Amino acid sequence: MNKLDTKTRQKQILDASLNLIKEGGIQNLTMKRISQKVGISEQAIYRHYRSKQDILCTIINYFNDHFESVFKAVSEIPNVEDRMPAFIDGHLEYFHANPATAAVIFSEEIFQFDSKLAMKINALVVRRIEVITNFIKLAQQEGRFRKDLIAEDIAYIFLGSLRFLVTTWRLGGFKYDLRAKGNSMKSTLLQLIK
């Protein structure tokens, strides 16, 4: 199998995994179901991924890689006041386009008994808090956001609100426009800190 075929097969396995998660949650993700969805044997999956944990780690890594590029782009926005809305929009667009990823990223049940996955998600959260806090501090220094608020606390409020919004959207069966609801929430949060 050449390199292109390997990459293609890995993507098929990841796509099938995400579809299974979207259809029935993390508990729906098994190697047997993945193999049925892709149309290959379970042994063939193990040529690409050592375990279900390995598949989930790869999904988390893709999510993280995407947001590192979002952070870079958002950091280059000249008006620091516009960075927070762009950051939120980046998350909303990603989850709108990749709804099953929300089930992985915000699924506490898969992380509570798996320290490797828990550490990966914790690193994602710590990184996002750090980035948001820096955006807020810069806007505070320029007098665009309230200086009487603790930047890190605001970062937790923003990230927690975003997480709760995406989680309720996922648990509700993805039935409403996440971006529209997110824009309303974003406007309210920004009004509170200006």
JSON list of C-alpha atoms in Angstrom, two decimals:
[
{"chain": "A", "resi": 1, "resn": "MET", "atom": "CA", "xyz": [0.00, 0.00, 0.00]},
{"chain": "A", "resi": 2, "resn": "ASN", "atom": "CA", "xyz": [1.55, 3.35, -0.98]},
{"chain": "A", "resi": 3, "resn": "LYS", "atom": "CA", "xyz": [1.63, 6.44, 1.22]},
{"chain": "A", "resi": 4, "resn": "LEU", "atom": "CA", "xyz": [-1.38, 8.07, -0.42]},
{"chain": "A", "resi": 5, "resn": "ASP", "atom": "CA", "xyz": [-3.43, 4.93, 0.12]},
{"chain": "A", "resi": 6, "resn": "THR", "atom": "CA", "xyz": [-2.40, 4.84, 3.77]},
{"chain": "A", "resi": 7, "resn": "LYS", "atom": "CA", "xyz": [-3.46, 8.46, 4.31]},
{"chain": "A", "resi": 8, "resn": "THR", "atom": "CA", "xyz": [-6.73, 7.84, 2.49]},
{"chain": "A", "resi": 9, "resn": "ARG", "atom": "CA", "xyz": [-7.47, 4.75, 4.59]},
{"chain": "A", "resi": 10, "resn": "GLN", "atom": "CA", "xyz": [-6.63, 6.58, 7.81]},
{"chain": "A", "resi": 11, "resn": "LYS", "atom": "CA", "xyz": [-9.02, 9.36, 6.84]},
{"chain": "A", "resi": 12, "resn": "GLN", "atom": "CA", "xyz": [-11.74, 6.80, 6.08]},
{"chain": "A", "resi": 13, "resn": "ILE", "atom": "CA", "xyz": [-11.25, 5.27, 9.52]},
{"chain": "A", "resi": 14, "resn": "LEU", "atom": "CA", "xyz": [-11.38, 8.68, 11.23]},
{"chain": "A", "resi": 15, "resn": "ASP", "atom": "CA", "xyz": [-14.46, 9.73, 9.24]},
{"chain": "A", "resi": 16, "resn": "ALA", "atom": "CA", "xyz": [-16.21, 6.46, 10.08]},
{"chain": "A", "resi": 17, "resn": "SER", "atom": "CA", "xyz": [-15.29, 6.90, 13.74]},
{"chain": "A", "resi": 18, "resn": "LEU", "atom": "CA", "xyz": [-16.69, 10.42, 13.83]},
{"chain": "A", "resi": 19, "resn": "ASN", "atom": "CA", "xyz": [-19.89, 9.28, 12.10]},
{"chain": "A", "resi": 20, "resn": "LEU", "atom": "CA", "xyz": [-20.34, 6.48, 14.61]},
{"chain": "A", "resi": 21, "resn": "ILE", "atom": "CA", "xyz": [-19.85, 8.93, 17.47]},
{"chain": "A", "resi": 22, "resn": "LYS", "atom": "CA", "xyz": [-22.32, 11.36, 15.90]},
{"chain": "A", "resi": 23, "resn": "GLU", "atom": "CA", "xyz": [-24.90, 8.59, 15.43]},
{"chain": "A", "resi": 24, "resn": "GLY", "atom": "CA", "xyz": [-24.67, 7.05, 18.88]},
{"chain": "A", "resi": 25, "resn": "GLY", "atom": "CA", "xyz": [-22.09, 8.71, 21.08]},
{"chain": "A", "resi": 26, "resn": "ILE", "atom": "CA", "xyz": [-18.70, 7.47, 22.21]},
{"chain": "A", "resi": 27, "resn": "GLN", "atom": "CA", "xyz": [-20.19, 4.15, 23.35]},
{"chain": "A", "resi": 28, "resn": "ASN", "atom": "CA", "xyz": [-21.08, 3.49, 19.69]},
{"chain": "A", "resi": 29, "resn": "LEU", "atom": "CA", "xyz": [-17.40, 3.56, 18.71]},
{"chain": "A", "resi": 30, "resn": "THR", "atom": "CA", "xyz": [-16.00, 0.04, 18.48]},
{"chain": "A", "resi": 31, "resn": "MET", "atom": "CA", "xyz": [-13.41, -1.45, 16.16]},
{"chain": "A", "resi": 32, "resn": "LYS", "atom": "CA", "xyz": [-16.05, -3.85, 14.84]},
{"chain": "A", "resi": 33, "resn": "ARG", "atom": "CA", "xyz": [-18.41, -1.01, 13.91]},
{"chain": "A", "resi": 34, "resn": "ILE", "atom": "CA", "xyz": [-15.58, 1.00, 12.37]},
{"chain": "A", "resi": 35, "resn": "SER", "atom": "CA", "xyz": [-14.58, -1.99, 10.24]},
{"chain": "A", "resi": 36, "resn": "GLN", "atom": "CA", "xyz": [-18.17, -2.47, 9.09]},
{"chain": "A", "resi": 37, "resn": "LYS", "atom": "CA", "xyz": [-18.56, 1.20, 8.21]},
{"chain": "A", "resi": 38, "resn": "VAL", "atom": "CA", "xyz": [-15.29, 1.36, 6.27]},
{"chain": "A", "resi": 39, "resn": "GLY", "atom": "CA", "xyz": [-15.71, -2.10, 4.73]},
{"chain": "A", "resi": 40, "resn": "ILE", "atom": "CA", "xyz": [-12.44, -3.57, 5.97]},
{"chain": "A", "resi": 41, "resn": "SER", "atom": "CA", "xyz": [-11.47, -6.13, 8.58]},
{"chain": "A", "resi": 42, "resn": "GLU", "atom": "CA", "xyz": [-10.78, -5.17, 12.18]},
{"chain": "A", "resi": 43, "resn": "GLN", "atom": "CA", "xyz": [-7.19, -6.35, 11.65]},
{"chain": "A", "resi": 44, "resn": "ALA", "atom": "CA", "xyz": [-6.82, -3.82, 8.81]},
{"chain": "A", "resi": 45, "resn": "ILE", "atom": "CA", "xyz": [-7.73, -1.01, 11.20]},
{"chain": "A", "resi": 46, "resn": "TYR", "atom": "CA", "xyz": [-4.91, -2.09, 13.51]},
{"chain": "A", "resi": 47, "resn": "ARG", "atom": "CA", "xyz": [-2.42, -1.51, 10.68]},
{"chain": "A", "resi": 48, "resn": "HIS", "atom": "CA", "xyz": [-3.28, 2.19, 10.95]},
{"chain": "A", "resi": 49, "resn": "TYR", "atom": "CA", "xyz": [-4.29, 2.69, 14.58]},
{"chain": "A", "resi": 50, "resn": "ARG", "atom": "CA", "xyz": [-3.16, 0.68, 17.59]},
{"chain": "A", "resi": 51, "resn": "SER", "atom": "CA", "xyz": [-6.42, 1.15, 19.48]},
{"chain": "A", "resi": 52, "resn": "LYS", "atom": "CA", "xyz": [-9.64, 3.10, 19.87]},
{"chain": "A", "resi": 53, "resn": "GLN", "atom": "CA", "xyz": [-7.65, 5.43, 22.14]},
{"chain": "A", "resi": 54, "resn": "ASP", "atom": "CA", "xyz": [-5.21, 6.03, 19.28]},
{"chain": "A", "resi": 55, "resn": "ILE", "atom": "CA", "xyz": [-8.10, 7.00, 16.99]},
{"chain": "A", "resi": 56, "resn": "LEU", "atom": "CA", "xyz": [-9.48, 9.41, 19.60]},
{"chain": "A", "resi": 57, "resn": "CYS", "atom": "CA", "xyz": [-6.01, 10.91, 20.15]},
{"chain": "A", "resi": 58, "resn": "THR", "atom": "CA", "xyz": [-5.73, 11.52, 16.40]},
{"chain": "A", "resi": 59, "resn": "ILE", "atom": "CA", "xyz": [-9.11, 13.27, 16.36]},
{"chain": "A", "resi": 60, "resn": "ILE", "atom": "CA", "xyz": [-7.99, 15.47, 19.26]},
{"chain": "A", "resi": 61, "resn": "ASN", "atom": "CA", "xyz": [-4.70, 16.22, 17.49]},
{"chain": "A", "resi": 62, "resn": "TYR", "atom": "CA", "xyz": [-6.54, 17.31, 14.32]},
{"chain": "A", "resi": 63, "resn": "PHE", "atom": "CA", "xyz": [-8.78, 19.56, 16.40]},
{"chain": "A", "resi": 64, "resn": "ASN", "atom": "CA", "xyz": [-5.76, 21.06, 18.12]},
{"chain": "A", "resi": 65, "resn": "ASP", "atom": "CA", "xyz": [-3.84, 21.56, 14.86]},
{"chain": "A", "resi": 66, "resn": "HIS", "atom": "CA", "xyz": [-6.80, 23.37, 13.35]},
{"chain": "A", "resi": 67, "resn": "PHE", "atom": "CA", "xyz": [-7.10, 25.71, 16.31]},
{"chain": "A", "resi": 68, "resn": "GLU", "atom": "CA", "xyz": [-3.41, 26.46, 16.45]},
{"chain": "A", "resi": 69, "resn": "SER", "atom": "CA", "xyz": [-3.80, 27.82, 12.92]},
{"chain": "A", "resi": 70, "resn": "VAL", "atom": "CA", "xyz": [-6.91, 29.76, 14.04]},
{"chain": "A", "resi": 71, "resn": "PHE", "atom": "CA", "xyz": [-4.94, 31.21, 16.97]},
{"chain": "A", "resi": 72, "resn": "LYS", "atom": "CA", "xyz": [-2.19, 32.31, 14.64]},
{"chain": "A", "resi": 73, "resn": "ALA", "atom": "CA", "xyz": [-4.63, 33.99, 12.25]},
{"chain": "A", "resi": 74, "resn": "VAL", "atom": "CA", "xyz": [-6.57, 35.63, 15.09]},
{"chain": "A", "resi": 75, "resn": "SER", "atom": "CA", "xyz": [-3.35, 36.90, 16.69]},
{"chain": "A", "resi": 76, "resn": "GLU", "atom": "CA", "xyz": [-2.57, 38.78, 13.49]},
{"chain": "A", "resi": 77, "resn": "ILE", "atom": "CA", "xyz": [-5.84, 40.77, 13.58]},
{"chain": "A", "resi": 78, "resn": "PRO", "atom": "CA", "xyz": [-4.67, 44.36, 14.18]},
{"chain": "A", "resi": 79, "resn": "ASN", "atom": "CA", "xyz": [-7.61, 45.45, 16.35]},
{"chain": "A", "resi": 80, "resn": "VAL", "atom": "CA", "xyz": [-7.30, 43.46, 19.58]},
{"chain": "A", "resi": 81, "resn": "GLU", "atom": "CA", "xyz": [-10.98, 44.01, 20.32]},
{"chain": "A", "resi": 82, "resn": "ASP", "atom": "CA", "xyz": [-11.82, 41.95, 17.22]},
{"chain": "A", "resi": 83, "resn": "ARG", "atom": "CA", "xyz": [-9.73, 38.95, 18.28]},
{"chain": "A", "resi": 84, "resn": "MET", "atom": "CA", "xyz": [-12.21, 37.49, 20.77]},
{"chain": "A", "resi": 85, "resn": "PRO", "atom": "CA", "xyz": [-15.14, 37.47, 18.31]},
{"chain": "A", "resi": 86, "resn": "ALA", "atom": "CA", "xyz": [-12.88, 35.90, 15.66]},
{"chain": "A", "resi": 87, "resn": "PHE", "atom": "CA", "xyz": [-11.75, 33.26, 18.15]},
{"chain": "A", "resi": 88, "resn": "ILE", "atom": "CA", "xyz": [-15.35, 32.35, 19.01]},
{"chain": "A", "resi": 89, "resn": "ASP", "atom": "CA", "xyz": [-16.36, 32.37, 15.33]},
{"chain": "A", "resi": 90, "resn": "GLY", "atom": "CA", "xyz": [-13.49, 29.97, 14.57]},
{"chain": "A", "resi": 91, "resn": "HIS", "atom": "CA", "xyz": [-14.78, 27.51, 17.15]},
{"chain": "A", "resi": 92, "resn": "LEU", "atom": "CA", "xyz": [-18.41, 27.82, 16.05]},
{"chain": "A", "resi": 93, "resn": "GLU", "atom": "CA", "xyz": [-17.53, 27.30, 12.39]},
{"chain": "A", "resi": 94, "resn": "TYR", "atom": "CA", "xyz": [-15.41, 24.26, 13.20]},
{"chain": "A", "resi": 95, "resn": "PHE", "atom": "CA", "xyz": [-18.06, 22.55, 15.31]},
{"chain": "A", "resi": 96, "resn": "HIS", "atom": "CA", "xyz": [-20.79, 23.44, 12.83]},
{"chain": "A", "resi": 97, "resn": "ALA", "atom": "CA", "xyz": [-18.77, 21.72, 10.07]},
{"chain": "A", "resi": 98, "resn": "ASN", "atom": "CA", "xyz": [-17.57, 18.86, 12.33]},
{"chain": "A", "resi": 99, "resn": "PRO", "atom": "CA", "xyz": [-20.36, 18.17, 14.84]},
{"chain": "A", "resi": 100, "resn": "ALA", "atom": "CA", "xyz": [-19.12, 14.74, 15.90]},
{"chain": "A", "resi": 101, "resn": "THR", "atom": "CA", "xyz": [-15.84, 16.27, 17.05]},
{"chain": "A", "resi": 102, "resn": "ALA", "atom": "CA", "xyz": [-17.81, 18.03, 19.80]},
{"chain": "A", "resi": 103, "resn": "ALA", "atom": "CA", "xyz": [-18.77, 14.62, 21.17]},
{"chain": "A", "resi": 104, "resn": "VAL", "atom": "CA", "xyz": [-15.08, 13.74, 21.44]},
{"chain": "A", "resi": 105, "resn": "ILE", "atom": "CA", "xyz": [-13.73, 17.04, 22.75]},
{"chain": "A", "resi": 106, "resn": "PHE", "atom": "CA", "xyz": [-16.53, 17.59, 25.29]},
{"chain": "A", "resi": 107, "resn": "SER", "atom": "CA", "xyz": [-17.06, 13.98, 26.36]},
{"chain": "A", "resi": 108, "resn": "GLU", "atom": "CA", "xyz": [-16.07, 13.65, 29.97]},
{"chain": "A", "resi": 109, "resn": "GLU", "atom": "CA", "xyz": [-17.00, 9.97, 30.13]},
{"chain": "A", "resi": 110, "resn": "ILE", "atom": "CA", "xyz": [-14.19, 8.96, 27.77]},
{"chain": "A", "resi": 111, "resn": "PHE", "atom": "CA", "xyz": [-11.60, 10.95, 29.68]},
{"chain": "A", "resi": 112, "resn": "GLN", "atom": "CA", "xyz": [-12.41, 10.10, 33.26]},
{"chain": "A", "resi": 113, "resn": "PHE", "atom": "CA", "xyz": [-10.94, 6.58, 32.98]},
{"chain": "A", "resi": 114, "resn": "ASP", "atom": "CA", "xyz": [-8.24, 7.28, 30.40]},
{"chain": "A", "resi": 115, "resn": "SER", "atom": "CA", "xyz": [-5.39, 9.41, 31.72]},
{"chain": "A", "resi": 116, "resn": "LYS", "atom": "CA", "xyz": [-3.72, 9.81, 28.31]},
{"chain": "A", "resi": 117, "resn": "LEU", "atom": "CA", "xyz": [-6.86, 11.26, 26.72]},
{"chain": "A", "resi": 118, "resn": "ALA", "atom": "CA", "xyz": [-7.56, 13.35, 29.84]},
{"chain": "A", "resi": 119, "resn": "MET", "atom": "CA", "xyz": [-4.06, 14.87, 29.65]},
{"chain": "A", "resi": 120, "resn": "LYS", "atom": "CA", "xyz": [-4.51, 15.71, 25.95]},
{"chain": "A", "resi": 121, "resn": "ILE", "atom": "CA", "xyz": [-7.83, 17.46, 26.58]},
{"chain": "A", "resi": 122, "resn": "ASN", "atom": "CA", "xyz": [-6.45, 19.25, 29.63]},
{"chain": "A", "resi": 123, "resn": "ALA", "atom": "CA", "xyz": [-3.57, 20.56, 27.51]},
{"chain": "A", "resi": 124, "resn": "LEU", "atom": "CA", "xyz": [-6.11, 21.86, 24.96]},
{"chain": "A", "resi": 125, "resn": "VAL", "atom": "CA", "xyz": [-8.07, 23.65, 27.66]},
{"chain": "A", "resi": 126, "resn": "VAL", "atom": "CA", "xyz": [-4.97, 25.16, 29.28]},
{"chain": "A", "resi": 127, "resn": "ARG", "atom": "CA", "xyz": [-3.75, 26.40, 25.90]},
{"chain": "A", "resi": 128, "resn": "ARG", "atom": "CA", "xyz": [-7.10, 28.00, 25.08]},
{"chain": "A", "resi": 129, "resn": "ILE", "atom": "CA", "xyz": [-7.33, 29.70, 28.46]},
{"chain": "A", "resi": 130, "resn": "GLU", "atom": "CA", "xyz": [-3.80, 31.04, 27.96]},
{"chain": "A", "resi": 131, "resn": "VAL", "atom": "CA", "xyz": [-4.57, 32.39, 24.47]},
{"chain": "A", "resi": 132, "resn": "ILE", "atom": "CA", "xyz": [-7.92, 33.95, 25.45]},
{"chain": "A", "resi": 133, "resn": "THR", "atom": "CA", "xyz": [-6.37, 35.49, 28.57]},
{"chain": "A", "resi": 134, "resn": "ASN", "atom": "CA", "xyz": [-3.67, 37.10, 26.44]},
{"chain": "A", "resi": 135, "resn": "PHE", "atom": "CA", "xyz": [-6.25, 38.48, 23.98]},
{"chain": "A", "resi": 136, "resn": "ILE", "atom": "CA", "xyz": [-8.20, 39.97, 26.88]},
{"chain": "A", "resi": 137, "resn": "LYS", "atom": "CA", "xyz": [-5.12, 41.46, 28.58]},
{"chain": "A", "resi": 138, "resn": "LEU", "atom": "CA", "xyz": [-4.10, 43.19, 25.36]},
{"chain": "A", "resi": 139, "resn": "ALA", "atom": "CA", "xyz": [-7.61, 44.61, 24.90]},
{"chain": "A", "resi": 140, "resn": "GLN", "atom": "CA", "xyz": [-7.58, 45.76, 28.55]},
{"chain": "A", "resi": 141, "resn": "GLN", "atom": "CA", "xyz": [-4.21, 47.48, 28.07]},
{"chain": "A", "resi": 142, "resn": "GLU", "atom": "CA", "xyz": [-5.65, 49.36, 25.10]},
{"chain": "A", "resi": 143, "resn": "GLY", "atom": "CA", "xyz": [-8.72, 50.35, 27.12]},
{"chain": "A", "resi": 144, "resn": "ARG", "atom": "CA", "xyz": [-11.12, 48.34, 24.96]},
{"chain": "A", "resi": 145, "resn": "PHE", "atom": "CA", "xyz": [-12.19, 45.87, 27.67]},
{"chain": "A", "resi": 146, "resn": "ARG", "atom": "CA", "xyz": [-12.91, 46.59, 31.32]},
{"chain": "A", "resi": 147, "resn": "LYS", "atom": "CA", "xyz": [-9.74, 46.68, 33.38]},
{"chain": "A", "resi": 148, "resn": "ASP", "atom": "CA", "xyz": [-11.50, 45.88, 36.66]},
{"chain": "A", "resi": 149, "resn": "LEU", "atom": "CA", "xyz": [-12.12, 42.28, 35.57]},
{"chain": "A", "resi": 150, "resn": "ILE", "atom": "CA", "xyz": [-9.54, 39.50, 35.89]},
{"chain": "A", "resi": 151, "resn": "ALA", "atom": "CA", "xyz": [-8.54, 38.43, 32.38]},
{"chain": "A", "resi": 152, "resn": "GLU", "atom": "CA", "xyz": [-8.19, 34.74, 33.24]},
{"chain": "A", "resi": 153, "resn": "ASP", "atom": "CA", "xyz": [-11.65, 34.69, 34.85]},
{"chain": "A", "resi": 154, "resn": "ILE", "atom": "CA", "xyz": [-13.13, 36.19, 31.68]},
{"chain": "A", "resi": 155, "resn": "ALA", "atom": "CA", "xyz": [-11.31, 33.53, 29.64]},
{"chain": "A", "resi": 156, "resn": "TYR", "atom": "CA", "xyz": [-12.93, 30.78, 31.73]},
{"chain": "A", "resi": 157, "resn": "ILE", "atom": "CA", "xyz": [-16.35, 32.39, 31.30]},
{"chain": "A", "resi": 158, "resn": "PHE", "atom": "CA", "xyz": [-15.93, 32.61, 27.52]},
{"chain": "A", "resi": 159, "resn": "LEU", "atom": "CA", "xyz": [-14.62, 29.07, 27.14]},
{"chain": "A", "resi": 160, "resn": "GLY", "atom": "CA", "xyz": [-17.18, 27.64, 29.57]},
{"chain": "A", "resi": 161, "resn": "SER", "atom": "CA", "xyz": [-20.03, 29.40, 27.76]},
{"chain": "A", "resi": 162, "resn": "LEU", "atom": "CA", "xyz": [-18.79, 28.11, 24.43]},
{"chain": "A", "resi": 163, "resn": "ARG", "atom": "CA", "xyz": [-18.46, 24.59, 25.77]},
{"chain": "A", "resi": 164, "resn": "PHE", "atom": "CA", "xyz": [-21.95, 24.66, 27.27]},
{"chain": "A", "resi": 165, "resn": "LEU", "atom": "CA", "xyz": [-23.45, 26.03, 24.06]},
{"chain": "A", "resi": 166, "resn": "VAL", "atom": "CA", "xyz": [-21.83, 23.34, 21.90]},
{"chain": "A", "resi": 167, "resn": "THR", "atom": "CA", "xyz": [-22.74, 20.60, 24.39]},
{"chain": "A", "resi": 168, "resn": "THR", "atom": "CA", "xyz": [-26.43, 21.58, 24.52]},
{"chain": "A", "resi": 169, "resn": "TRP", "atom": "CA", "xyz": [-26.47, 21.80, 20.70]},
{"chain": "A", "resi": 170, "resn": "ARG", "atom": "CA", "xyz": [-24.98, 18.29, 20.48]},
{"chain": "A", "resi": 171, "resn": "LEU", "atom": "CA", "xyz": [-27.27, 16.80, 23.15]},
{"chain": "A", "resi": 172, "resn": "GLY", "atom": "CA", "xyz": [-30.27, 18.40, 21.41]},
{"chain": "A", "resi": 173, "resn": "GLY", "atom": "CA", "xyz": [-29.45, 16.54, 18.21]},
{"chain": "A", "resi": 174, "resn": "PHE", "atom": "CA", "xyz": [-27.81, 19.46, 16.36]},
{"chain": "A", "resi": 175, "resn": "LYS", "atom": "CA", "xyz": [-31.28, 20.88, 15.65]},
{"chain": "A", "resi": 176, "resn": "TYR", "atom": "CA", "xyz": [-30.59, 24.60, 15.73]},
{"chain": "A", "resi": 177, "resn": "ASP", "atom": "CA", "xyz": [-28.08, 26.83, 14.01]},
{"chain": "A", "resi": 178, "resn": "LEU", "atom": "CA", "xyz": [-25.09, 26.78, 16.32]},
{"chain": "A", "resi": 179, "resn": "ARG", "atom": "CA", "xyz": [-23.54, 29.84, 14.68]},
{"chain": "A", "resi": 180, "resn": "ALA", "atom": "CA", "xyz": [-26.66, 31.99, 15.11]},
{"chain": "A", "resi": 181, "resn": "LYS", "atom": "CA", "xyz": [-27.01, 31.09, 18.79]},
{"chain": "A", "resi": 182, "resn": "GLY", "atom": "CA", "xyz": [-23.27, 31.52, 19.23]},
{"chain": "A", "resi": 183, "resn": "ASN", "atom": "CA", "xyz": [-23.36, 34.99, 17.70]},
{"chain": "A", "resi": 184, "resn": "SER", "atom": "CA", "xyz": [-26.05, 36.02, 20.18]},
{"chain": "A", "resi": 185, "resn": "MET", "atom": "CA", "xyz": [-24.02, 34.63, 23.10]},
{"chain": "A", "resi": 186, "resn": "LYS", "atom": "CA", "xyz": [-20.83, 36.25, 21.77]},
{"chain": "A", "resi": 187, "resn": "SER", "atom": "CA", "xyz": [-22.51, 39.68, 21.58]},
{"chain": "A", "resi": 188, "resn": "THR", "atom": "CA", "xyz": [-23.82, 39.39, 25.13]},
{"chain": "A", "resi": 189, "resn": "LEU", "atom": "CA", "xyz": [-20.46, 38.31, 26.56]},
{"chain": "A", "resi": 190, "resn": "LEU", "atom": "CA", "xyz": [-18.58, 41.06, 24.73]},
{"chain": "A", "resi": 191, "resn": "GLN", "atom": "CA", "xyz": [-21.05, 43.70, 25.99]},
{"chain": "A", "resi": 192, "resn": "LEU", "atom": "CA", "xyz": [-20.38, 42.56, 29.54]},
{"chain": "A", "resi": 193, "resn": "ILE", "atom": "CA", "xyz": [-16.63, 43.11, 29.31]},
{"chain": "A", "resi": 194, "resn": "LYS", "atom": "CA", "xyz": [-16.46, 46.31, 27.22]}
]
